[in-house]
CSV table of C-alpha atoms and ligand atoms in Angstrom, one decimal:
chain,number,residue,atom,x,y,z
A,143,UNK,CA,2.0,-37.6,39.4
A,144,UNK,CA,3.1,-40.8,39.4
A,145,UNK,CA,1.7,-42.1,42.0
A,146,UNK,CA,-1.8,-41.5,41.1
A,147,UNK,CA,-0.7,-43.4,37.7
A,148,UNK,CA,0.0,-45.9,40.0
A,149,UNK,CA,-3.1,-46.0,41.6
A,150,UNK,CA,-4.8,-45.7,38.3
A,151,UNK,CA,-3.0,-48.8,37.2
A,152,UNK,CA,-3.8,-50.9,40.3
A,153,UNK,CA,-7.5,-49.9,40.3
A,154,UNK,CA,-7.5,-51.1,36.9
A,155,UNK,CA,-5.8,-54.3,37.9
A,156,UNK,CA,-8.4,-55.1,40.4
A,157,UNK,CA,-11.2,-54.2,37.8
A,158,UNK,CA,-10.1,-56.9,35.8
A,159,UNK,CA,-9.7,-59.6,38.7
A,160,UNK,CA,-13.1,-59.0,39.7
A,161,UNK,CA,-14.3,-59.6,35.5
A,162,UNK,CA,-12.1,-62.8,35.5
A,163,UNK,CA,-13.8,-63.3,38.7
A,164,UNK,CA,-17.4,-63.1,37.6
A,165,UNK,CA,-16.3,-64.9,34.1
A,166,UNK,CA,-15.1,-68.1,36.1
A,167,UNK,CA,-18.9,-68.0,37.4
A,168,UNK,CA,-20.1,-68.6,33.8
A,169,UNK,CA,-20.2,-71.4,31.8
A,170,UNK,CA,-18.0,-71.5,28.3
A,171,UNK,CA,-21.4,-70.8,26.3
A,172,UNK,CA,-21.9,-67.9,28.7
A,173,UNK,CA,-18.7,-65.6,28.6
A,174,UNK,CA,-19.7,-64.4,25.1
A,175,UNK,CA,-22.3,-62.7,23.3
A,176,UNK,CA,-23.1,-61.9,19.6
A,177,UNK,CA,-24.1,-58.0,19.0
A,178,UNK,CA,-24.6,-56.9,14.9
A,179,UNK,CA,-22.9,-60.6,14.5
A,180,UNK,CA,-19.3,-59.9,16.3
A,181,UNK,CA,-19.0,-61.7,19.3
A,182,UNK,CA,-18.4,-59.8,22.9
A,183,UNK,CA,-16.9,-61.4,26.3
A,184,UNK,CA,-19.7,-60.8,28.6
A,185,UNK,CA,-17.4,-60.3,31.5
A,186,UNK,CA,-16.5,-57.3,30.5
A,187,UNK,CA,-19.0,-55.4,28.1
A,188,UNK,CA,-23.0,-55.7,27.2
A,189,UNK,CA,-25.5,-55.1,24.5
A,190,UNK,CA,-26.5,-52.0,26.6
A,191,UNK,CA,-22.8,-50.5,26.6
A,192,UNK,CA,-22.3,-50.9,23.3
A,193,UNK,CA,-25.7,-49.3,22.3
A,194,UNK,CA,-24.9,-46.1,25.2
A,195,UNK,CA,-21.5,-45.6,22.9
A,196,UNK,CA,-23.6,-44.2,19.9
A,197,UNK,CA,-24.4,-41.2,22.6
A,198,UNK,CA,-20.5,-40.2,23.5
A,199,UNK,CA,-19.1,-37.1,22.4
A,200,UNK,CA,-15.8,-37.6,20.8
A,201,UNK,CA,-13.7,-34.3,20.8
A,202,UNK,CA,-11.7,-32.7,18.1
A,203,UNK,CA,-8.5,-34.2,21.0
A,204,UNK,CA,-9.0,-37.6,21.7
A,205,UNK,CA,-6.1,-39.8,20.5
A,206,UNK,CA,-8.2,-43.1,19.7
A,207,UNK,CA,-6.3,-46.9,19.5
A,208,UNK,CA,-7.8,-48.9,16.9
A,209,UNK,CA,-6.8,-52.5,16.7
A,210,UNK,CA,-7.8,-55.8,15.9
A,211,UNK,CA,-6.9,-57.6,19.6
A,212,UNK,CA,-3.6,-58.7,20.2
A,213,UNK,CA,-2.2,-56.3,17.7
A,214,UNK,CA,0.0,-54.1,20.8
A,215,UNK,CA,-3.0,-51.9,22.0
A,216,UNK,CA,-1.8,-52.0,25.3
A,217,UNK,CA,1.7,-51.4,24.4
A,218,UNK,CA,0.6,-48.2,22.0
A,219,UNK,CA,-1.3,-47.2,25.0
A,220,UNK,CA,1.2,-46.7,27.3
A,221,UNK,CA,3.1,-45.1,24.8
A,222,UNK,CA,0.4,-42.5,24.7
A,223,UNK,CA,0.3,-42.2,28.4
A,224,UNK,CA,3.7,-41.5,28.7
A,225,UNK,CA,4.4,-39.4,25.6
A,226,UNK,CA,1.0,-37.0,27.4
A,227,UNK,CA,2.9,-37.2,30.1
A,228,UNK,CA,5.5,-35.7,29.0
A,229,UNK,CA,3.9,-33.3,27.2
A,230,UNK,CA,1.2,-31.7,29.9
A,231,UNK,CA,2.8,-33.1,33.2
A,232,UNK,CA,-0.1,-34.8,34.3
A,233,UNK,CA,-1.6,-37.9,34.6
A,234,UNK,CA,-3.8,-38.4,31.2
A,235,UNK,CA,-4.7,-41.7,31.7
A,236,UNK,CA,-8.3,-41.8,31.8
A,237,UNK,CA,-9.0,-45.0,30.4
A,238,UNK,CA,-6.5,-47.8,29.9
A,239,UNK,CA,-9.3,-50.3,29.5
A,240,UNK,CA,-10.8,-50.8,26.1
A,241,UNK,CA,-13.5,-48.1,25.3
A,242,UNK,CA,-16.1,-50.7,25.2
A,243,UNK,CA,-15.5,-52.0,28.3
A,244,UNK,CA,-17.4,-51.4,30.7
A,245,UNK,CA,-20.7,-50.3,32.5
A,246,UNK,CA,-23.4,-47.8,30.3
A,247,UNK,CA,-22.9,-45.1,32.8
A,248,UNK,CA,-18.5,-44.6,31.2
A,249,UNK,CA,-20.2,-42.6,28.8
A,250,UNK,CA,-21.2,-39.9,31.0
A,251,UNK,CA,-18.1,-40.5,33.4
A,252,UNK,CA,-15.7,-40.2,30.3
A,253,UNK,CA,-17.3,-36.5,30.1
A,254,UNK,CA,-15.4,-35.5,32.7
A,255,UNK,CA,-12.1,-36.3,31.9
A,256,UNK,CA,-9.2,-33.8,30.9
A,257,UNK,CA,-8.2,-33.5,27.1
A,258,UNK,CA,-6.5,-35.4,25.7
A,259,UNK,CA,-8.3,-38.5,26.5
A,260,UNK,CA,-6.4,-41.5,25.5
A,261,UNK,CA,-9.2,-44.5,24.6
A,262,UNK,CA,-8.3,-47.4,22.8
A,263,UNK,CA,-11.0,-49.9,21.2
A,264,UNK,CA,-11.6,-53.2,18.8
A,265,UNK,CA,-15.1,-51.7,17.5
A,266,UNK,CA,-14.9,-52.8,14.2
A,267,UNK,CA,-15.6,-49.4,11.2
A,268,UNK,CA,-19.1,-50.0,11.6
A,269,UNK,CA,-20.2,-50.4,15.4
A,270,UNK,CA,-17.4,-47.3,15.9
A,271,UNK,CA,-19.2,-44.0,17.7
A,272,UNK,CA,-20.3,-41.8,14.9
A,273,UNK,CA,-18.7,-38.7,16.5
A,274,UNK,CA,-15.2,-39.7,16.4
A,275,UNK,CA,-15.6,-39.5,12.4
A,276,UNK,CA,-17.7,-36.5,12.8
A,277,UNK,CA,-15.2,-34.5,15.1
A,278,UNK,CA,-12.0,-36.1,12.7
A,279,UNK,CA,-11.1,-37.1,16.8
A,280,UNK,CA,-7.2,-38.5,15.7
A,281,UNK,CA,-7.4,-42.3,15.5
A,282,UNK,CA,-3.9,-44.4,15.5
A,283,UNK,CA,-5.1,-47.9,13.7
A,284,UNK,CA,-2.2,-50.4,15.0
A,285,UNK,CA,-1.9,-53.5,12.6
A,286,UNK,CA,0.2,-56.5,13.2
A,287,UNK,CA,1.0,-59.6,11.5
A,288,UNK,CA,-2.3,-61.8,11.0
A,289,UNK,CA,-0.4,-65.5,11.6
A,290,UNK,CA,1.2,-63.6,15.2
A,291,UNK,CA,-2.2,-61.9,15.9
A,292,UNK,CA,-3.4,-65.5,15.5
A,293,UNK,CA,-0.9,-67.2,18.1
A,294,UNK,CA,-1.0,-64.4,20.5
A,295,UNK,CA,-5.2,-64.8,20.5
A,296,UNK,CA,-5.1,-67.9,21.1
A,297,UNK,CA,-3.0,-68.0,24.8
A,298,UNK,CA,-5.0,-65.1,25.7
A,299,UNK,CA,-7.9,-66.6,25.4
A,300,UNK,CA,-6.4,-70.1,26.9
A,301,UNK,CA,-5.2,-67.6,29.9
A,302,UNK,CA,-7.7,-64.9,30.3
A,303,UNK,CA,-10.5,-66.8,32.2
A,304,UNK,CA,-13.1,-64.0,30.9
A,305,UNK,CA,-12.8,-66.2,27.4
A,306,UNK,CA,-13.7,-69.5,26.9
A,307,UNK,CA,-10.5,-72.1,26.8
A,308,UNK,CA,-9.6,-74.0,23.5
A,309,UNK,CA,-8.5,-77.6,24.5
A,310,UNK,CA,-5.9,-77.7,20.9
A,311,UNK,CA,-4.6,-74.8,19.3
A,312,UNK,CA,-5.7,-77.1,15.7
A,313,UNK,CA,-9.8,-75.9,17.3
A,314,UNK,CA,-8.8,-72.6,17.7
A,315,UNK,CA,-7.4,-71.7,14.1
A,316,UNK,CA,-10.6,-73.3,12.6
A,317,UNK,CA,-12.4,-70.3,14.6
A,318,UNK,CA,-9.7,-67.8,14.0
A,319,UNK,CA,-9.6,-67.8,10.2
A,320,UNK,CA,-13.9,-68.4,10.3
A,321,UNK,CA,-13.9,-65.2,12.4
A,322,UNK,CA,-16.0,-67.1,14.8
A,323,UNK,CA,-13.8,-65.3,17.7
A,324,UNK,CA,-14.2,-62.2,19.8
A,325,UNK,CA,-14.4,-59.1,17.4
A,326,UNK,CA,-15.1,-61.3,14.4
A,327,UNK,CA,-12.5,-62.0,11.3
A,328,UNK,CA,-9.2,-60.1,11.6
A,329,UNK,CA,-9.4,-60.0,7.4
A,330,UNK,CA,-13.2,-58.4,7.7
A,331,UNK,CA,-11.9,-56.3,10.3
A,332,UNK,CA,-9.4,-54.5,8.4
A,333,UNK,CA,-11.1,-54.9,5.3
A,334,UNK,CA,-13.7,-52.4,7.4
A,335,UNK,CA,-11.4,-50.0,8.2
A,336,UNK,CA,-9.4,-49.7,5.0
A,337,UNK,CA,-12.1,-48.8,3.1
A,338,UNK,CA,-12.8,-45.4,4.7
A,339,UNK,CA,-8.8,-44.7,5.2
A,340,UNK,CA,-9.4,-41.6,3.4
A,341,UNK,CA,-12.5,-40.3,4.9
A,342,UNK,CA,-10.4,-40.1,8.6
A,343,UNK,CA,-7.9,-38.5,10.3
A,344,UNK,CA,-6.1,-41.6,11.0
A,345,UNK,CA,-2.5,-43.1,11.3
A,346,UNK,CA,-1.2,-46.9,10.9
A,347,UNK,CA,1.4,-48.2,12.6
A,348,UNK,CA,2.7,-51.9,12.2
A,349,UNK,CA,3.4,-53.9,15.9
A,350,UNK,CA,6.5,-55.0,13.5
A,351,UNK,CA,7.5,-51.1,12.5
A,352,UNK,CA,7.4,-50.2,16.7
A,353,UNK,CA,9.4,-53.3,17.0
A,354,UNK,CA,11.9,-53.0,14.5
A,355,UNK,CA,12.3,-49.3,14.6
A,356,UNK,CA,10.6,-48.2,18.0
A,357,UNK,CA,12.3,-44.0,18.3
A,358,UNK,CA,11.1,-43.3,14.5
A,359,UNK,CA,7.9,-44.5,14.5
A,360,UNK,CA,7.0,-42.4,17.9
A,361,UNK,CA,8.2,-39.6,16.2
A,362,UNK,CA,6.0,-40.1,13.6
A,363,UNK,CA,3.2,-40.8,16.1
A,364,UNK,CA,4.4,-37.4,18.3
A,365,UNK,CA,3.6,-35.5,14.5
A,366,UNK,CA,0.5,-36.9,14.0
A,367,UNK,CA,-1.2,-36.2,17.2
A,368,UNK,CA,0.4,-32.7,17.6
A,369,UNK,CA,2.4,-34.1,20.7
A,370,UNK,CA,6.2,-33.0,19.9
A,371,UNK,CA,8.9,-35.1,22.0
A,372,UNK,CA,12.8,-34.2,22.3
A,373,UNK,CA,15.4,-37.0,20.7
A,374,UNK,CA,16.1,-37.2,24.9
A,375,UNK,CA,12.3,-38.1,25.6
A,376,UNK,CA,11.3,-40.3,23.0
A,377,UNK,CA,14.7,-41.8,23.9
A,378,UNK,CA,12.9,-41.9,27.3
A,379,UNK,CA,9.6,-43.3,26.3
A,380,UNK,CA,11.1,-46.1,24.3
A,381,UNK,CA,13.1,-47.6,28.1
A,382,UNK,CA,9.9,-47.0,29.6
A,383,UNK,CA,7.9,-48.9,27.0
A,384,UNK,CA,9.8,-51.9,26.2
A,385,UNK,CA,8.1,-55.4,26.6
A,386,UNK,CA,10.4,-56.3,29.9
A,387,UNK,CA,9.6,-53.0,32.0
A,388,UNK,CA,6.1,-53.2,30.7
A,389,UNK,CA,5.6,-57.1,32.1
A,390,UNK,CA,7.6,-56.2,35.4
A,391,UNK,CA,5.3,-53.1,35.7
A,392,UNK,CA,2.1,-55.3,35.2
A,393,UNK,CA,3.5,-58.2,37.5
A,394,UNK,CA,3.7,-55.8,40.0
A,395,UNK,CA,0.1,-54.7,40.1
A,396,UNK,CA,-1.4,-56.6,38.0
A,397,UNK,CA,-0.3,-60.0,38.7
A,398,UNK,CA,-2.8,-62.7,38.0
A,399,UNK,CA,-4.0,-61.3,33.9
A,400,UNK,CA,0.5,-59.9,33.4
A,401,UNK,CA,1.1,-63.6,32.0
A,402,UNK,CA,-2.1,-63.1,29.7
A,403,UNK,CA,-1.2,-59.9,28.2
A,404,UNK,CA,2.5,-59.7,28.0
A,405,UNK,CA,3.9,-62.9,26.6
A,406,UNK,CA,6.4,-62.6,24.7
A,407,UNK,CA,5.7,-59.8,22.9
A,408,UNK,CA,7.9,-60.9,19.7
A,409,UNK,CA,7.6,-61.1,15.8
A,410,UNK,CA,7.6,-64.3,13.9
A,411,UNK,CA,6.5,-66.6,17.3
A,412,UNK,CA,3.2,-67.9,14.8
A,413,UNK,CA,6.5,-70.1,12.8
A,414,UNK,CA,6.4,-72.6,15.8
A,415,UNK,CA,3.0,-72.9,16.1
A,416,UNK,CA,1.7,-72.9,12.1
A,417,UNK,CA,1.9,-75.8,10.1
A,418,UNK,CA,2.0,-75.5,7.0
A,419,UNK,CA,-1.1,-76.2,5.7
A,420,UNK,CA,-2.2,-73.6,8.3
A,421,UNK,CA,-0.2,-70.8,6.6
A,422,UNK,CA,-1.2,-71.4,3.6
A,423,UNK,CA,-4.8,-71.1,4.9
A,424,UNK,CA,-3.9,-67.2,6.0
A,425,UNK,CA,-2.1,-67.0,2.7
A,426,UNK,CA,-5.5,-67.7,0.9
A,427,UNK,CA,-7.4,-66.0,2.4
A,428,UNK,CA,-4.6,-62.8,2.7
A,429,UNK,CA,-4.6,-62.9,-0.9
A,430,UNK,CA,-8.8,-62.9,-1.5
A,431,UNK,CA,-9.3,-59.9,0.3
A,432,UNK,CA,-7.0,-57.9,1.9
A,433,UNK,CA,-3.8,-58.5,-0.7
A,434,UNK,CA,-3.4,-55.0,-2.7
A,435,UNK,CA,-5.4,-52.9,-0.1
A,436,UNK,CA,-3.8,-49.9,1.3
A,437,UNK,CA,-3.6,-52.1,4.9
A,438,UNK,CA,-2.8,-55.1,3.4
A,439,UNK,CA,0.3,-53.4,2.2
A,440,UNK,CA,1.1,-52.2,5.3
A,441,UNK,CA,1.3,-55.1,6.4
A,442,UNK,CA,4.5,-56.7,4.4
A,443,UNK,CA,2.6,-59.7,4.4
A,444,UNK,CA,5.6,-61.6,2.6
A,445,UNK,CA,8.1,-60.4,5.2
A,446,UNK,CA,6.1,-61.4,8.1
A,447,UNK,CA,4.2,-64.1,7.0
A,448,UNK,CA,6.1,-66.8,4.7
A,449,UNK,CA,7.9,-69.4,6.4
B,257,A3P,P1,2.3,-61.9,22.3
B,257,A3P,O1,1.1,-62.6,22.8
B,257,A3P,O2,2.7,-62.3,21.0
B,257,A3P,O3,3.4,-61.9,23.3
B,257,A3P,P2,-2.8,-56.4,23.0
B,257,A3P,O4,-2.3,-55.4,24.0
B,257,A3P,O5,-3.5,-55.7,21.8
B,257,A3P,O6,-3.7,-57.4,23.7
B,257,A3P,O7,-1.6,-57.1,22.4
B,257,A3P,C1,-0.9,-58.1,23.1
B,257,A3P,C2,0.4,-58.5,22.4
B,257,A3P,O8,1.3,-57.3,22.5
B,257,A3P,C3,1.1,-59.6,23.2
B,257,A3P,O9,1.8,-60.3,22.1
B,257,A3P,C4,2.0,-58.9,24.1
B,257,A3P,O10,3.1,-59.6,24.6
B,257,A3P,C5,2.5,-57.8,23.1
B,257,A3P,N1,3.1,-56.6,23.8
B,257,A3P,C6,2.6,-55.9,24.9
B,257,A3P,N2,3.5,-55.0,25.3
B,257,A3P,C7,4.5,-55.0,24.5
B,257,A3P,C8,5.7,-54.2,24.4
B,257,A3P,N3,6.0,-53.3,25.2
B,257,A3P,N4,6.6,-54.6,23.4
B,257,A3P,C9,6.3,-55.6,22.5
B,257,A3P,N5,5.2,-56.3,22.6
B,257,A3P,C10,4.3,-56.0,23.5
């Protein structure tokens, strides 16, 4: 069993070398797209995947990561992997990439995959696949801290050679709180989602709550989706998750995009990089629209985000 998690992991390791390599091909204006005004890498999706999405069938099983990127979907993902593996002692992970990844065709291929399917996505509410709301699929929305999200985006995209590079971290703010980034405004984004909270079968979780208090949150999680854990194996998951096993796992097989996705993986990094005028950008514009919200509560805004 593990090896062929292995083998899944390295196959998707030289997936995304051969996107990076394609992306270096393309010029800065060239490695993203706009689609129903949020903008796309074209490495690794298209118009035409997005549009074949509206077609899958979402089932009653599928455990579904939302997050806005950089908010730990990789990190929740493995989670999920493991915790399946656990629980039906087999290898569940039939997509690690992000559901929108991809050629057309994955809709048909992901047809074939075992329940439960683990699938993770940034689809904002609105360009989601009808069916997962239709089906009630179980969908885990992972939220973290806007000024972090904000520092982590901006190395990925300085080391992830599918995005464009921002010469000053100064340029990439302006675009960050303008939403003129990949997957659009993180404050739209949520302000999507949170307003049909009560029409889904869905489950927040903060990147600060796994952090902070990592065995009762998967309990919580092992609740939700029906997926019950012993104290021993969530004990279990939580060594097998942690940032530093995670990063040595992705070095390993993975090598050239590990620095991009596991940097530090910490709370509170956006203090060295914010100045203050910055954060009292966020603040603004935290307190206009998603200040009062069921997410924006979530959030703890004040413990997270004040300097
Ligand atoms: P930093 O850039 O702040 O380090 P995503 O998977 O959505 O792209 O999120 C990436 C962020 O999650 C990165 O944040 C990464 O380091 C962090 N991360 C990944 N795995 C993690 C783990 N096991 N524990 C804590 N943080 C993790």
């Amino acid at each position: 069993m593990s090896n062929s998690g292995q083998n899944t992991r390295t196959g998707q390791g030289k997936l995304l070398e051969a996107q990076a390599e394609d992306a270096n091909k393309k010029t800065p204006d060239q490695s993203l797209f706009s689609y129903k005004g949020v903008l796309y890498p074209c490495s690794v999706t298209s118009k035409e995947t997005l549009q074949a999405l509206q077609l899958l069938e979402a089932r009653e099983d599928d455990l579904l990561i939302v997050t806005y990127p950089k908010s730990g979907t990789n990190w929740v993902c493995q989670v999920l992997h493991e915790v399946v593996h656990l629980t039906h002692q087999r290898e569940p992970l039939v997509d690690a990439l992000i559901l929108e990844f991809g050629k057309p065709e994955k809709v048909e291929h992901l047809k074939e995959k075992p329940s439960p399917r683990i699938l993770s996505t940034h689809l904002n509410y609105d360009n989601m696949p009808r069916s997962f709301f239709e089906k009630k699929s179980k969908i885990l929305l992972i939220l973290r801290n806007p000024k972090d999200t904000a520092v982590s985006f901006y190395h990925f995209y300085n080391n992830n050679p599918v995005l464009p590079t921002y010469s000053s971290w100064d340029l990439f703010f302006k675009d960050y709180i303008s939403g003129n980034v990949c997957y659009g405004s993180y404050f739209e984004y949520l302000l999507g989602w949170n307003k049909k909270l009560d029409e889904l079968n869905i489950m927040t979780v903060t990147f600060e709550e796994m952090k902070e208090d990592f065995a009762v949150q998967l309990e919580k999680i092992c609740e939700f989706t029906g997926l019950p854990l012993t104290k021993e194996q969530i004990k279990l998951v939580e060594k097998k998750t942690t940032f530093k096993s995670m990063k040595e796992k992705a070095t390993e097989t993975n090598s050239k995009l590990a620095k991009a996705m596991f940097r530090k993986g910490e709370i509170g990094d956006w203090k060295s990089n914010f100045t203050e005028e910055q954060s009292q950008e966020v603040d603004s514009k935290f307190e206009a629209s998603l200040a009062g919200t069921t997410l924006g509560e979530k959030l703890n805004y004040n413990k997270y985000c004040k300097f």
